[in-house]
């Protein structure tokens, strides 16, 4: 298995930025050592480390240190300024970073109004724009992403509003991307989106619509460990059980959990 959305926090070795809007603490701390223990316990061979806006913002030192120490187990998505240079992106790529996060859900679509150059550089380097949107933001964001030709991954099922229905403009746009073959979607973050407790049955039709539109060869799975700012307790094992309910086909799950991320992230079985 490959977990395609985890974070690492190690404030003793890599202190948080003084201006951070949120400082994870207590059970939210996810040091590299804890991450390895959790992955080993659940038979997860690889993970994608997503740079968090919480704690570190554009400071990628903890991420890069974990990538280096992981000896090929991990790949990364960094948080960068829109003004980052192509040379700086190339250095990140050489260190195991496969792309950068564009967190419109937190920062707003307008924050990326000047990101055309960044997206063009990512496309030129065959790197990924790891996009997090909420509600209908993808409708606004899509033209910029499409013009760039960049590889697009969409976090947390596109964070739809379960009360808005499958025909909501943002979710309809996400399904269009899926049918086009231009993007990959992460089946993750259900607790962030759902209005119902585990097993989040209000999201079941959304997840199944995504798998139908994208196909297992364009879907990956992520835990979102170590579960920041959650409305209820989250444990790793039940998330895998939830995926088995959402995607009943065993071959489809195998492709989502292994074949697709191995191809997308250039991973090698250990």
XYZ file of N, CA and C in Angstrom, residues 39-200:
486
model
N 3.051 3.445 9.718
C 3.041 2.804 8.404
C 3.416 1.328 8.520
N 4.425 1.021 9.323
C 4.844 -0.370 9.509
C 3.714 -1.207 10.109
N 2.997 -0.638 11.062
C 1.938 -1.373 11.749
C 0.808 -1.757 10.807
N 0.621 -0.981 9.748
C -0.499 -1.229 8.833
C -0.047 -1.736 7.465
N 1.214 -2.112 7.347
C 1.698 -2.687 6.107
C 1.759 -1.714 4.947
N 2.011 -0.443 5.256
C 2.094 0.590 4.221
C 3.561 0.783 3.852
N 3.886 0.542 2.593
C 5.295 0.535 2.188
C 5.841 1.928 1.909
N 5.019 2.795 1.310
C 5.458 4.132 0.926
C 4.435 5.170 1.362
N 4.880 6.428 1.407
C 3.954 7.521 1.718
C 4.386 8.779 0.985
N 3.395 9.605 0.692
C 3.625 10.927 0.112
C 3.501 11.947 1.229
N 4.585 12.651 1.510
C 4.606 13.677 2.547
C 4.156 14.998 1.944
N 3.056 15.523 2.445
C 2.511 16.779 1.937
C 2.896 17.899 2.891
N 3.608 18.876 2.387
C 4.014 19.996 3.231
C 2.805 20.678 3.835
N 2.798 20.881 5.146
C 1.638 21.486 5.797
C 1.730 23.009 5.839
N 0.608 23.667 5.636
C 0.569 25.100 5.913
C 0.629 25.358 7.407
N 0.008 24.482 8.196
C 0.099 24.590 9.656
C 1.540 24.396 10.093
N 1.972 25.223 11.017
C 3.295 25.043 11.602
C 4.419 25.601 10.764
N 4.570 25.102 9.525
C 5.769 25.388 8.752
C 5.569 26.329 7.573
N 4.392 26.386 6.993
C 4.232 27.222 5.806
C 5.244 26.857 4.734
N 5.987 27.844 4.234
C 6.956 27.597 3.156
C 8.301 27.077 3.658
N 8.418 26.770 4.950
C 9.638 26.185 5.499
C 9.564 24.667 5.306
N 10.346 24.149 4.358
C 10.285 22.728 4.003
C 11.390 21.895 4.640
N 12.080 22.435 5.633
C 13.228 21.709 6.190
C 12.839 20.358 6.795
N 11.753 20.309 7.544
C 11.332 19.048 8.157
C 10.965 18.029 7.083
N 10.259 18.481 6.069
C 9.893 17.618 4.955
C 11.131 17.060 4.265
N 12.075 17.933 3.931
C 13.265 17.503 3.213
C 14.125 16.574 4.051
N 14.218 16.835 5.346
C 14.980 15.960 6.234
C 14.364 14.562 6.277
N 13.036 14.494 6.323
C 12.355 13.204 6.359
C 12.529 12.452 5.049
N 12.468 13.169 3.938
C 12.709 12.537 2.646
C 14.117 11.936 2.586
N 15.104 12.688 3.047
C 16.488 12.214 2.991
C 16.687 10.992 3.876
N 16.099 11.022 5.071
C 16.271 9.906 6.002
C 15.460 8.683 5.597
N 14.439 8.880 4.750
C 13.561 7.770 4.383
C 14.147 6.804 3.383
N 15.268 7.147 2.778
C 15.987 6.240 1.877
C 15.079 5.662 0.793
N 14.244 6.528 0.197
C 13.391 6.102 -0.906
C 11.982 5.703 -0.512
N 11.702 5.661 0.788
C 10.355 5.270 1.210
C 9.326 6.357 0.918
N 9.770 7.616 0.908
C 8.849 8.738 0.807
C 9.094 9.553 -0.455
N 8.034 10.219 -0.892
C 8.119 11.312 -1.830
C 7.434 12.513 -1.178
N 7.608 13.719 -1.764
C 7.092 14.900 -1.089
C 6.369 15.863 -1.999
N 5.513 16.683 -1.380
C 4.902 17.860 -1.986
C 5.252 19.047 -1.095
N 5.899 20.045 -1.650
C 6.384 21.176 -0.858
C 5.393 22.333 -0.901
N 5.525 23.223 0.062
C 4.810 24.496 0.065
C 5.816 25.570 -0.332
N 5.501 26.353 -1.349
C 6.438 27.353 -1.849
C 5.706 28.666 -2.098
N 6.480 29.731 -2.225
C 5.933 31.005 -2.673
C 5.629 30.924 -4.169
N 4.666 31.686 -4.617
C 4.367 31.718 -6.057
C 5.563 32.187 -6.879
N 6.460 32.934 -6.243
C 7.614 33.490 -6.945
C 8.819 32.546 -6.973
N 8.688 31.310 -6.507
C 9.815 30.374 -6.507
C 10.364 30.246 -7.927
N 11.669 30.071 -8.050
C 12.281 29.981 -9.372
C 12.284 28.536 -9.867
N 12.465 28.397 -11.173
C 12.545 27.047 -11.729
C 13.750 26.295 -11.182
N 14.858 27.011 -10.968
C 16.044 26.366 -10.398
C 15.759 25.846 -8.991
N 15.031 26.620 -8.191
C 14.686 26.169 -6.840
C 13.755 24.965 -6.889
N 12.826 24.970 -7.819
C 11.960 23.800 -7.985
C 12.781 22.575 -8.397
N 13.758 22.793 -9.267
C 14.621 21.694 -9.674
C 15.391 21.104 -8.511
N 15.855 21.960 -7.595
C 16.557 21.469 -6.405
C 15.616 20.633 -5.539
N 14.381 21.093 -5.397
C 13.404 20.322 -4.627
C 13.143 18.979 -5.295
N 13.022 18.995 -6.592
C 12.775 17.746 -7.334
C 13.909 16.751 -7.111
N 15.126 17.237 -7.120
C 16.282 16.359 -6.913
C 16.287 15.749 -5.517
N 15.610 16.406 -4.574
C 15.557 15.914 -3.191
C 14.365 14.992 -2.942
N 13.587 14.694 -3.982
C 12.453 13.792 -3.813
C 11.104 14.462 -3.741
N 11.064 15.780 -3.988
C 9.801 16.516 -4.020
C 9.235 16.424 -5.437
N 8.022 15.946 -5.564
C 7.421 15.718 -6.877
C 6.513 16.848 -7.333
N 6.213 17.798 -6.439
C 5.333 18.886 -6.798
C 5.143 19.835 -5.643
N 4.198 20.743 -5.800
C 3.928 21.726 -4.750
C 2.434 21.784 -4.489
N 2.088 22.204 -3.284
C 0.691 22.323 -2.900
C 0.149 23.696 -3.296
N -1.091 23.705 -3.738
C -1.826 24.943 -3.996
C -3.104 24.863 -3.168
N -3.060 25.454 -1.991
C -4.142 25.283 -1.026
C -5.133 26.442 -1.114
N -5.955 26.402 -2.158
C -6.974 27.444 -2.318
C -8.024 27.362 -1.224
N -8.246 26.172 -0.673
C -9.231 26.026 0.404
C -8.869 26.892 1.598
N -7.577 27.063 1.848
C -7.108 27.887 2.957
C -6.858 29.332 2.535
N -6.198 29.512 1.399
C -5.697 30.825 1.009
C -6.603 31.557 0.025
N -7.526 30.843 -0.584
C -8.399 31.454 -1.590
C -7.836 31.305 -2.991
N -8.705 31.255 -3.977
C -8.268 31.138 -5.367
C -7.482 32.384 -5.785
N -7.878 33.554 -5.297
C -7.198 34.788 -5.667
C -5.734 34.818 -5.300
N -5.343 34.070 -4.274
C -3.937 34.015 -3.860
C -3.045 33.527 -5.000
N -3.611 32.729 -5.906
C -2.826 32.137 -6.992
C -3.023 32.867 -8.319
N -3.535 34.079 -8.261
C -3.757 34.843 -9.492
C -2.460 35.089 -10.262
N -1.330 35.150 -9.534
C -0.043 35.396 -10.190
C 0.805 34.129 -10.299
N 0.148 32.957 -10.269
C 0.888 31.693 -10.234
C 1.069 31.053 -11.606
N 0.766 31.769 -12.678
C 0.913 31.171 -14.009
C 2.356 30.740 -14.270
N 3.315 31.551 -13.853
C 4.717 31.193 -14.042
C 5.104 29.964 -13.250
N 4.631 29.876 -12.018
C 4.894 28.699 -11.188
C 4.342 27.447 -11.859
N 3.109 27.520 -12.331
C 2.492 26.361 -12.965
C 3.228 25.966 -14.239
N 3.665 26.963 -15.005
C 4.419 26.669 -16.222
C 5.737 25.970 -15.895
N 6.402 26.417 -14.839
C 7.654 25.775 -14.435
C 7.412 24.350 -13.955
N 6.334 24.152 -13.196
C 6.001 22.791 -12.758
C 5.759 21.888 -13.960
N 5.026 22.397 -14.940
C 4.752 21.602 -16.134
C 6.044 21.270 -16.878
N 6.937 22.247 -16.983
C 8.199 22.026 -17.697
C 9.065 20.985 -17.014
N 8.965 20.909 -15.694
C 9.759 19.955 -14.911
C 9.024 18.638 -14.687
N 7.843 18.477 -15.260
C 6.996 17.299 -15.060
C 6.710 17.084 -13.570
N 6.434 18.201 -12.883
C 6.060 18.153 -11.482
C 4.542 18.346 -11.352
N 4.042 18.197 -10.150
C 2.600 18.113 -9.894
C 2.121 19.343 -9.147
N 0.953 19.841 -9.526
C 0.231 20.826 -8.728
C -0.761 20.062 -7.863
N -0.487 20.030 -6.567
C -1.321 19.283 -5.616
C -2.341 20.266 -5.044
N -3.558 20.206 -5.567
C -4.551 21.252 -5.373
C -5.542 20.856 -4.280
N -5.778 21.784 -3.351
C -6.862 21.593 -2.387
C -7.868 22.733 -2.552
N -9.086 22.360 -2.903
C -10.166 23.311 -3.080
C -11.329 22.898 -2.195
N -12.287 23.779 -2.053
C -13.478 23.488 -1.267
C -14.699 24.015 -2.018
N -15.826 23.331 -1.821
C -17.089 23.750 -2.441
C -16.904 23.928 -3.960
N -17.119 25.141 -4.478
C -17.100 25.357 -5.935
C -15.832 26.062 -6.417
N -14.768 26.091 -5.604
C -13.559 26.812 -6.006
C -12.928 26.265 -7.284
N -13.081 24.973 -7.551
C -12.430 24.406 -8.725
C -12.953 25.041 -10.014
N -14.183 25.496 -10.007
C -14.732 26.154 -11.194
C -13.911 27.400 -11.525
N -13.537 28.164 -10.502
C -12.719 29.365 -10.710
C -11.272 29.015 -11.047
N -10.764 27.968 -10.430
C -9.350 27.619 -10.522
C -9.024 26.888 -11.832
N -10.000 26.164 -12.371
C -9.741 25.264 -13.489
C -9.097 25.927 -14.699
N -9.541 27.118 -15.151
C -8.924 27.688 -16.365
C -7.420 27.905 -16.224
N -6.971 28.394 -15.077
C -5.538 28.615 -14.861
C -4.778 27.294 -14.912
N -5.316 26.271 -14.280
C -4.662 24.965 -14.267
C -4.621 24.369 -15.667
N -5.718 24.469 -16.390
C -5.779 23.868 -17.727
C -4.827 24.550 -18.691
N -4.748 25.867 -18.637
C -3.854 26.591 -19.563
C -2.400 26.184 -19.360
N -2.035 25.846 -18.151
C -0.638 25.541 -17.845
C -0.208 24.172 -18.353
N -1.145 23.245 -18.472
C -0.793 21.886 -18.853
C -0.133 21.090 -17.737
N -0.145 21.600 -16.519
C 0.521 20.939 -15.403
C -0.239 19.681 -14.994
N 0.477 18.720 -14.460
C -0.147 17.543 -13.854
C -0.882 17.996 -12.585
N -2.128 17.580 -12.441
C -2.961 18.041 -11.331
C -3.392 16.855 -10.479
N -3.178 16.980 -9.175
C -3.744 16.056 -8.188
C -4.677 16.869 -7.294
N -5.828 16.326 -6.983
C -6.830 17.038 -6.194
C -6.998 16.324 -4.860
N -6.783 17.060 -3.785
C -6.849 16.495 -2.428
C -8.283 16.280 -1.969
N -8.438 15.303 -1.076
C -9.625 15.153 -0.223
C -10.943 15.164 -0.997
N -10.974 14.388 -2.097
C -12.216 14.234 -2.883
C -12.747 15.563 -3.412
N -11.896 16.589 -3.458
C -12.349 17.907 -3.880
C -13.118 18.668 -2.813
N -13.209 18.093 -1.620
C -13.910 18.694 -0.478
C -15.302 19.223 -0.863
N -16.160 18.343 -1.387
C -17.523 18.786 -1.725
C -18.358 19.000 -0.472
N -19.427 19.749 -0.607
C -20.413 19.911 0.462
C -21.468 18.830 0.276
N -21.584 17.871 1.204
C -22.554 16.790 1.009
C -23.990 17.274 0.871
N -24.292 18.450 1.418
C -25.652 18.974 1.313
C -25.950 19.593 -0.050
N -24.902 19.847 -0.834
C -25.082 20.532 -2.117
C -25.465 19.580 -3.246
N -25.206 18.294 -3.061
C -25.589 17.320 -4.069
C -24.503 17.073 -5.104
N -24.633 15.966 -5.811
C -23.645 15.571 -6.810
C -23.583 16.529 -7.995
N -24.624 17.322 -8.173
C -24.662 18.240 -9.310
C -24.151 19.638 -8.956
N -23.573 19.806 -7.768
C -22.997 21.103 -7.402
C -21.902 21.469 -8.406
N -21.770 22.744 -8.764
C -20.830 23.123 -9.826
C -19.397 22.642 -9.590
N -18.895 22.768 -8.354
C -17.522 22.357 -8.089
C -17.310 20.867 -8.263
N -18.258 20.082 -7.783
C -18.108 18.627 -7.915
C -18.314 18.197 -9.356
N -19.244 18.832 -10.039
C -19.445 18.535 -11.453
C -18.177 18.837 -12.250
N -17.479 19.924 -11.905
C -16.221 20.263 -12.565
C -15.153 19.215 -12.279
N -15.116 18.736 -11.038
C -14.140 17.710 -10.689
C -14.394 16.433 -11.483
N -15.645 16.034 -11.632
C -15.957 14.852 -12.430
C -15.551 15.060 -13.890
N -15.690 16.283 -14.389
C -15.251 16.573 -15.758
C -13.755 16.345 -15.891
N -12.995 16.804 -14.905
C -11.557 16.569 -14.916
C -11.265 15.072 -14.904
N -12.034 14.337 -14.119
C -11.821 12.897 -14.068
C -12.057 12.228 -15.406
N -13.127 12.584 -16.061
C -13.439 11.969 -17.354
C -12.440 12.365 -18.433
N -11.785 13.522 -18.259
C -10.802 13.978 -19.242
C -9.478 13.233 -19.146
N -9.239 12.553 -18.021
C -7.967 11.876 -17.807
C -6.824 12.801 -17.460
N -7.123 14.075 -17.164
C -6.089 15.075 -16.931
C -5.642 15.178 -15.488
N -6.322 14.497 -14.559
C -6.033 14.704 -13.146
C -6.118 13.384 -12.394
N -5.595 13.428 -11.192
C -5.692 12.332 -10.222
C -6.402 12.886 -8.993
N -7.270 12.105 -8.379
C -7.977 12.546 -7.182
C -7.587 11.656 -6.001
N -7.446 12.283 -4.841
C -7.147 11.545 -3.611
C -8.442 11.224 -2.882
N -8.662 9.951 -2.634
C -9.775 9.513 -1.811
C -9.304 9.628 -0.361
N -9.507 10.784 0.213
C -8.958 11.097 1.532
C -9.793 12.190 2.167
N -9.522 12.445 3.449
C -10.096 13.600 4.120
C -11.598 13.543 4.331
N -12.185 12.343 4.375
C -13.642 12.262 4.502
C -14.143 12.947 5.769
N -13.388 12.847 6.855
C -13.853 13.449 8.105
C -13.860 14.975 8.018
N -13.027 15.544 7.134
C -13.022 16.997 6.951
C -14.291 17.486 6.279
N -14.905 16.616 5.482
C -15.967 17.023 4.581
C -17.341 16.564 5.064
N -17.381 15.363 5.611
C -18.655 14.738 5.951
C -19.398 15.503 7.035
N -20.718 15.472 6.979
C -21.558 16.004 8.045
C -22.056 14.897 8.958
N -21.607 13.673 8.703
C -22.034 12.514 9.482
C -20.812 11.855 10.117
N -20.964 11.190 11.258
C -19.829 10.519 11.880
C -19.376 9.314 11.045
N -18.226 8.794 11.409
C -17.719 7.581 10.746
C -18.829 6.529 10.724
N -19.067 5.880 9.610
C -18.297 5.782 8.371
C -18.704 6.779 7.271
N -19.200 7.938 7.645
C -19.411 9.052 6.706
C -20.255 8.632 5.488
